[in-house]
């Protein structure tokens, strides 16, 4: 059973490059393909771990919040019209079960214990940088199996996506801020994907008042209309963008934007979305924007501080997306989609 | 029911308030009138850093972020590359205040005797942050020189080292030298308040304690065998995996948690029983340390501290301390307790970066001439960890007194790149691993 899986994976590995090319040249049919997009489960080879992906249809929406939304902040407007291409999004936040495979080589460890041979995908995945081991326990004793991974830097989240892409042969990355909000809203225009009333939040989200001071297992609340769980609350989620307070003002008046993104130029601040277990209801609104800061690892006692861990960001995690149209190398570069690991990272 | 659900003191406020406190908490009301006890006799405190790794560099940065007129003037490390990268990182950190990092070429010292040269170069405060095996030697030399000291935990890796530190600590007191030890939980408001409440009887008499440092392990060995010029260099670069340098992970990391229990108990164990081994991290590149320990410590009044530390991936992880009392139980690390009568308390006060506060406190004491000496409990908590290791390696109970009566010395007899550490690899590169039931540890 295992060996059959491995040989078919090996073949997929060989043809992955070719498949990617075919995929991008057949974009004339992308509309048709988008209709065929289905939910699927991705199994991570040499582990018992899998995760579910949900299709997100392409479309247009208003990003940001209307001026009359309660608790709205200045950085959420003016609303801008955005066109989004179809993609799949993780049904859940990435859990420790998934994340630690990359962090700790658990797939390779298990494959070796079973005396299996390494395949092309594993070799490619293993060439992706793994994080240094955290000095302390990054779950902060709040739970591991089934709980969202937290405390990683945006770089770590991006590098995980790169590893996952090599490991699975499917292209994964973090969502852009625009994609994240589009998926969160799921066609709604209200403060939350279930309406404007924060009193209904307990049905959909873990937040400060109902979480007992800790994150919770993913998928325990109701999903949004597109079947995504914990978009509001539990953990805030990394997106690809630099945080620019007046980004929407700069974008406004330029018509419908196609793939807007603020490519990061400085380490701080970058954007997280969705609010967390440690937040008040207003931070969980679809349009709310959270800016990272150096305070997120103030208790990292080392200098240079870790490029992989945020010792004090126990409210931040992420989820992955898989765009239907795989970006070209030029696009990946232009939009800063790949992780850029500093050269002096050698600790 | 929680006593208070005051959300204004949540983590978010912690994140907002730490930046302000990071530059110093309420010290040095009047620098001009303070009685200066540091050697240079003016307002400026000259700092020397011995051990320029990530933690040493962090500690230097915290020292330089205290309120006073503090300047880094000298650096020492066994390896020049470590020192250079540390200096360049500090220069980056303090690019806005470059006068704080002013290390002249002749104040950079490399090699095994670099610490002594640094001490002789005339600093007021020395930060000792090499691998812990060297700490007793460096601490003793610093005390002899009469400088104030910040030293990282643990303060030794063997009994001989602990005894040396205790001796020097006495001398430091006589000389009125300020000594800070990097057990930063002692400077962390939630810990301080929780421990004080427990000592006031919040959960009755303490009947047992438990603590953990279970994690996925630390950094991988940095230097490959084939790239090492000598055994000494190989072990020094990969110091975490060698006992004379690190004391095993029960000593290097778990000391934090063990120390908290000692702090609550206001005492140190008289005996330990332990078990552990090397189950997963067995490759020869991982030197000679274990990957798990479970130790039962016994205090003089027969109360127990149950301790675990583990470096194994994908297991239950926890870095916490807990206490059980006659009237309730407490998650010390979580700064919360619950009584059997149903009363719940959780710390809701301000928090600050403890790594900064420990330096703020030390430098305030130096400026004000206040007695300040953490060396004794630092040494005894180090000894507690070592006691746990001895009990685990031997598989037999070991008492504090018999351990303290021993003279087992893990340190090399000679310090040079050619000298041999006490343990070395066999022809296949494997080190002798302590075996319970077989190994003699005292």
Short mmCIF file of C-alpha atoms in Angstrom, two decimals, chain B residues 81-386:
data_model
loop_
_atom_site.label_atom_id
_atom_site.label_comp_id
_atom_site.label_asym_id
_atom_site.label_seq_id
_atom_site.Cartn_x
_atom_site.Cartn_y
_atom_site.Cartn_z
CA UNK B 81 33.40 35.24 14.58
CA UNK B 82 30.87 35.09 17.43
CA UNK B 83 32.22 38.33 18.85
CA UNK B 84 32.19 40.13 15.52
CA UNK B 85 28.60 39.20 14.72
CA UNK B 86 27.52 40.09 18.24
CA UNK B 87 29.13 43.52 17.97
CA UNK B 88 27.59 44.18 14.60
CA UNK B 89 24.16 43.14 15.91
CA UNK B 90 24.51 45.47 18.89
CA UNK B 91 25.62 48.32 16.65
CA UNK B 92 22.48 47.73 14.58
CA UNK B 93 20.34 47.66 17.72
CA UNK B 94 21.80 50.90 19.01
CA UNK B 95 22.18 52.74 15.73
CA UNK B 96 20.11 55.51 17.30
CA UNK B 97 22.44 55.74 20.32
CA UNK B 98 25.83 54.71 18.94
CA UNK B 99 27.67 56.07 21.99
CA UNK B 100 26.30 53.10 23.95
CA UNK B 101 28.26 50.58 21.90
CA UNK B 102 31.85 51.75 21.78
CA UNK B 103 34.22 48.81 21.67
CA UNK B 104 37.73 49.73 20.58
CA UNK B 105 39.87 47.16 18.75
CA UNK B 106 42.11 46.77 21.81
CA UNK B 107 39.07 45.98 23.96
CA UNK B 108 38.11 42.93 21.95
CA UNK B 109 39.50 39.76 23.45
CA UNK B 110 39.51 36.30 21.92
CA UNK B 111 40.38 32.90 23.35
CA UNK B 112 40.14 30.97 26.60
CA UNK B 113 41.79 33.73 28.65
CA UNK B 114 39.82 36.53 27.01
CA UNK B 115 37.63 36.94 30.11
CA UNK B 116 40.63 37.77 32.29
CA UNK B 117 41.96 40.27 29.78
CA UNK B 118 38.55 41.89 29.66
CA UNK B 119 38.40 42.12 33.46
CA UNK B 120 41.89 43.60 33.50
CA UNK B 121 40.86 46.19 30.92
CA UNK B 122 38.85 48.11 33.49
CA UNK B 123 35.08 47.59 33.26
CA UNK B 124 32.54 48.34 36.00
CA UNK B 125 30.05 45.61 35.19
CA UNK B 126 30.66 42.31 33.49
CA UNK B 127 28.03 40.17 31.80
CA UNK B 128 28.93 36.48 32.00
CA UNK B 129 27.09 34.61 29.26
CA UNK B 130 29.37 31.89 27.97
CA UNK B 131 28.21 28.27 28.10
CA UNK B 132 27.57 27.63 31.81
CA UNK B 133 30.57 25.37 32.41
CA UNK B 134 32.86 28.40 32.41
CA UNK B 135 30.69 30.43 34.75
CA UNK B 136 32.33 29.51 38.09
CA UNK B 137 35.79 30.39 36.77
CA UNK B 138 34.59 33.66 35.29
CA UNK B 139 32.49 34.60 38.29
CA UNK B 140 35.34 33.98 40.68
CA UNK B 141 37.68 36.09 38.57
CA UNK B 142 35.13 38.91 38.33
CA UNK B 143 34.60 38.93 42.09
CA UNK B 144 38.34 38.95 42.66
CA UNK B 145 38.56 41.90 40.30
CA UNK B 146 35.82 43.69 42.23
CA UNK B 147 33.37 44.39 39.41
CA UNK B 148 29.58 44.12 39.46
CA UNK B 149 28.21 41.09 37.70
CA UNK B 150 25.29 39.89 35.67
CA UNK B 151 25.60 36.18 35.05
CA UNK B 152 23.31 33.94 33.08
CA UNK B 153 21.77 30.81 34.56
CA UNK B 154 22.74 28.09 35.25
CA UNK B 155 25.87 29.16 37.10
CA UNK B 156 27.73 25.84 36.89
CA UNK B 157 27.53 22.33 35.45
CA UNK B 158 29.05 20.31 38.29
CA UNK B 159 29.27 20.30 42.08
CA UNK B 160 32.78 21.67 42.11
CA UNK B 161 31.58 24.63 40.10
CA UNK B 162 28.62 25.23 42.41
CA UNK B 163 30.92 25.28 45.40
CA UNK B 164 33.20 27.75 43.69
CA UNK B 165 30.27 30.04 42.96
CA UNK B 166 29.01 29.85 46.55
CA UNK B 167 32.47 30.76 47.83
CA UNK B 168 32.79 33.68 45.43
CA UNK B 169 29.24 34.80 46.25
CA UNK B 170 30.26 35.25 49.88
CA UNK B 171 33.21 37.30 48.81
CA UNK B 172 31.02 39.40 46.52
CA UNK B 173 28.80 40.23 49.48
CA UNK B 174 31.77 41.28 51.56
CA UNK B 175 32.91 43.53 48.73
CA UNK B 176 29.36 44.89 48.28
CA UNK B 177 29.32 43.86 44.64
CA UNK B 178 25.97 43.67 42.93
CA UNK B 179 25.30 40.25 41.39
CA UNK B 180 22.33 39.52 39.15
CA UNK B 181 21.52 36.01 37.91
CA UNK B 182 19.43 35.45 34.79
CA UNK B 183 16.56 33.64 36.49
CA UNK B 184 14.27 36.32 35.17
CA UNK B 185 11.06 34.92 36.64
CA UNK B 186 12.16 36.58 39.90
CA UNK B 187 11.68 39.90 38.11
CA UNK B 188 8.38 39.06 36.46
CA UNK B 189 5.42 40.72 38.15
CA UNK B 190 2.91 37.86 37.67
CA UNK B 191 5.34 35.40 39.25
CA UNK B 192 6.21 37.73 42.12
CA UNK B 193 2.60 38.40 42.99
CA UNK B 194 1.57 34.74 42.68
CA UNK B 195 4.45 33.46 44.80
CA UNK B 196 3.78 36.13 47.43
CA UNK B 197 0.12 35.16 47.59
CA UNK B 198 1.00 31.48 47.91
CA UNK B 199 3.47 32.28 50.68
CA UNK B 200 0.67 34.19 52.38
CA UNK B 201 -1.36 30.99 52.38
CA UNK B 202 -3.67 31.57 49.41
CA UNK B 203 -4.03 27.81 48.85
CA UNK B 204 -3.09 26.73 52.37
CA UNK B 205 0.11 24.84 53.09
CA UNK B 206 1.98 23.68 50.02
CA UNK B 207 1.88 19.88 49.87
CA UNK B 208 3.53 19.29 46.50
CA UNK B 209 4.79 21.07 43.43
CA UNK B 210 5.31 20.02 39.84
CA UNK B 211 7.14 21.66 37.02
CA UNK B 212 7.99 20.98 33.40
CA UNK B 213 10.26 21.97 30.58
CA UNK B 214 8.97 19.69 27.88
CA UNK B 215 9.76 20.91 24.42
CA UNK B 216 11.01 19.83 21.02
CA UNK B 217 14.63 20.52 21.94
CA UNK B 218 17.04 23.27 21.04
CA UNK B 219 19.34 24.11 18.15
CA UNK B 220 20.98 21.43 16.08
CA UNK B 221 24.74 20.93 16.40
CA UNK B 222 26.39 23.79 14.54
CA UNK B 223 29.73 22.32 13.61
CA UNK B 224 30.15 19.04 11.77
CA UNK B 225 32.79 16.64 12.98
CA UNK B 226 34.73 16.89 9.73
CA UNK B 227 34.85 20.67 9.97
CA UNK B 228 36.21 20.72 13.53
CA UNK B 229 39.91 21.41 13.97
CA UNK B 230 39.96 19.69 17.34
CA UNK B 231 37.73 17.87 19.79
CA UNK B 232 37.74 20.96 22.00
CA UNK B 233 36.49 23.17 19.19
CA UNK B 234 33.88 20.58 18.20
CA UNK B 235 32.44 20.45 21.71
CA UNK B 236 32.64 24.20 22.27
CA UNK B 237 30.74 24.99 19.07
CA UNK B 238 28.14 22.34 19.89
CA UNK B 239 28.20 23.09 23.59
CA UNK B 240 24.61 22.19 24.35
CA UNK B 241 25.33 18.52 23.84
CA UNK B 242 28.27 18.20 26.27
CA UNK B 243 27.89 18.03 29.99
CA UNK B 244 30.90 20.00 31.13
CA UNK B 245 29.62 22.92 29.08
CA UNK B 246 25.86 22.65 29.49
CA UNK B 247 25.07 20.33 32.39
CA UNK B 248 22.39 18.61 30.28
CA UNK B 249 19.02 20.19 29.56
CA UNK B 250 17.73 19.62 33.08
CA UNK B 251 20.36 22.12 34.12
CA UNK B 252 20.46 24.48 31.16
CA UNK B 253 16.72 25.03 30.69
CA UNK B 254 14.71 23.26 33.34
CA UNK B 255 16.51 25.18 36.10
CA UNK B 256 14.00 27.98 35.52
CA UNK B 257 11.09 25.84 36.64
CA UNK B 258 12.96 24.05 39.40
CA UNK B 259 14.06 27.42 40.72
CA UNK B 260 10.47 28.67 40.89
CA UNK B 261 9.53 25.72 43.09
CA UNK B 262 12.53 26.38 45.33
CA UNK B 263 11.50 30.01 45.50
CA UNK B 264 8.00 29.13 46.59
CA UNK B 265 9.31 26.59 49.07
CA UNK B 266 11.98 29.01 50.33
CA UNK B 267 14.24 26.02 50.53
CA UNK B 268 16.23 23.52 48.50
CA UNK B 269 15.68 19.76 48.21
CA UNK B 270 17.62 17.36 50.38
CA UNK B 271 17.29 14.38 48.05
CA UNK B 272 16.31 13.40 44.53
CA UNK B 273 15.13 10.28 42.72
CA UNK B 274 15.23 10.34 38.95
CA UNK B 275 14.82 8.39 35.78
CA UNK B 276 15.51 9.30 32.22
CA UNK B 277 17.51 8.46 29.18
CA UNK B 278 18.26 8.97 25.56
CA UNK B 279 15.37 7.50 23.63
CA UNK B 280 15.04 9.50 20.42
CA UNK B 281 17.94 11.89 20.11
CA UNK B 282 20.48 9.09 19.77
CA UNK B 283 22.67 10.17 16.87
CA UNK B 284 26.31 10.64 17.74
CA UNK B 285 26.10 14.27 16.73
CA UNK B 286 23.96 14.80 19.84
CA UNK B 287 26.97 14.20 22.05
CA UNK B 288 26.27 12.79 25.49
CA UNK B 289 23.13 14.41 26.87
CA UNK B 290 19.81 12.73 27.63
CA UNK B 291 16.54 13.65 25.95
CA UNK B 292 14.25 13.11 28.95
CA UNK B 293 14.31 13.29 32.73
CA UNK B 294 11.65 12.75 35.38
CA UNK B 295 12.81 13.65 38.86
CA UNK B 296 11.20 13.60 42.26
CA UNK B 297 12.82 16.07 44.61
CA UNK B 298 12.32 15.77 48.36
CA UNK B 299 12.48 18.78 50.70
CA UNK B 300 13.48 18.56 54.35
CA UNK B 301 9.83 18.58 55.48
CA UNK B 302 9.13 15.67 53.08
CA UNK B 303 7.11 17.72 50.58
CA UNK B 304 7.92 16.85 46.97
CA UNK B 305 8.62 18.59 43.74
CA UNK B 306 7.88 16.49 40.66
CA UNK B 307 9.84 17.63 37.68
CA UNK B 308 9.94 16.61 34.03
CA UNK B 309 12.00 17.85 31.18
CA UNK B 310 11.99 16.41 27.71
CA UNK B 311 13.54 17.18 24.36
CA UNK B 312 11.44 15.01 22.09
CA UNK B 313 9.43 16.26 19.13
CA UNK B 314 5.71 15.89 18.75
CA UNK B 315 4.95 15.06 22.36
CA UNK B 316 3.01 16.94 25.01
CA UNK B 317 4.85 20.16 25.61
CA UNK B 318 4.70 22.41 28.60
CA UNK B 319 7.01 24.89 30.27
CA UNK B 320 5.15 25.54 33.51
CA UNK B 321 5.13 25.32 37.29
CA UNK B 322 2.25 24.29 39.56
CA UNK B 323 1.61 24.01 43.28
CA UNK B 324 -0.84 21.94 45.27
CA UNK B 325 -1.92 23.22 48.65
CA UNK B 326 -4.17 22.04 51.46
CA UNK B 327 -6.81 24.53 50.34
CA UNK B 328 -6.42 24.69 46.59
CA UNK B 329 -4.11 24.52 43.60
CA UNK B 330 -2.14 27.03 41.63
CA UNK B 331 -0.80 27.32 38.09
CA UNK B 332 2.17 29.46 39.04
CA UNK B 333 3.30 30.08 35.48
CA UNK B 334 -0.25 31.02 34.51
CA UNK B 335 -0.40 33.29 37.57
CA UNK B 336 -3.73 31.86 38.68
CA UNK B 337 -5.09 29.70 41.46
CA UNK B 338 -8.34 28.16 42.58
CA UNK B 339 -9.32 27.20 46.10
CA UNK B 340 -11.36 24.17 47.06
CA UNK B 341 -13.93 26.66 48.35
CA UNK B 342 -14.41 27.83 44.76
CA UNK B 343 -12.51 31.10 44.81
CA UNK B 344 -10.57 31.85 41.63
CA UNK B 345 -7.81 34.35 41.23
CA UNK B 346 -5.80 35.39 38.21
CA UNK B 347 -3.12 38.01 37.90
CA UNK B 348 -4.52 40.96 36.00
CA UNK B 349 -1.84 43.53 36.70
CA UNK B 350 0.80 45.03 34.51
CA UNK B 351 3.42 42.93 32.84
CA UNK B 352 6.79 43.90 31.48
CA UNK B 353 9.62 42.16 29.70
CA UNK B 354 11.38 40.34 32.55
CA UNK B 355 14.68 40.19 30.67
CA UNK B 356 14.71 43.97 30.72
CA UNK B 357 13.45 44.32 34.28
CA UNK B 358 16.20 42.09 35.68
CA UNK B 359 18.75 44.50 34.23
CA UNK B 360 16.83 47.58 35.32
CA UNK B 361 16.82 46.22 38.87
CA UNK B 362 20.50 45.30 38.84
CA UNK B 363 21.66 48.62 37.45
CA UNK B 364 19.45 50.55 39.84
CA UNK B 365 21.15 48.69 42.69
CA UNK B 366 24.57 49.48 41.24
CA UNK B 367 23.75 53.19 40.94
CA UNK B 368 22.22 53.36 44.36
CA UNK B 369 24.72 51.16 46.14
CA UNK B 370 21.95 48.90 47.37
CA UNK B 371 22.98 45.39 48.44
CA UNK B 372 22.04 43.04 45.61
CA UNK B 373 23.13 39.46 45.36
CA UNK B 374 21.28 36.68 43.57
CA UNK B 375 24.30 34.40 43.37
CA UNK B 376 23.42 32.17 46.29
CA UNK B 377 19.98 31.10 45.16
CA UNK B 378 21.29 30.97 41.59
CA UNK B 379 23.97 28.54 42.71
CA UNK B 380 21.60 26.46 44.85
CA UNK B 381 18.97 26.17 42.14
CA UNK B 382 21.77 25.17 39.77
CA UNK B 383 22.75 22.57 42.35
CA UNK B 384 19.17 21.32 42.49
CA UNK B 385 19.22 20.70 38.75
CA UNK B 386 22.57 18.96 39.00
#
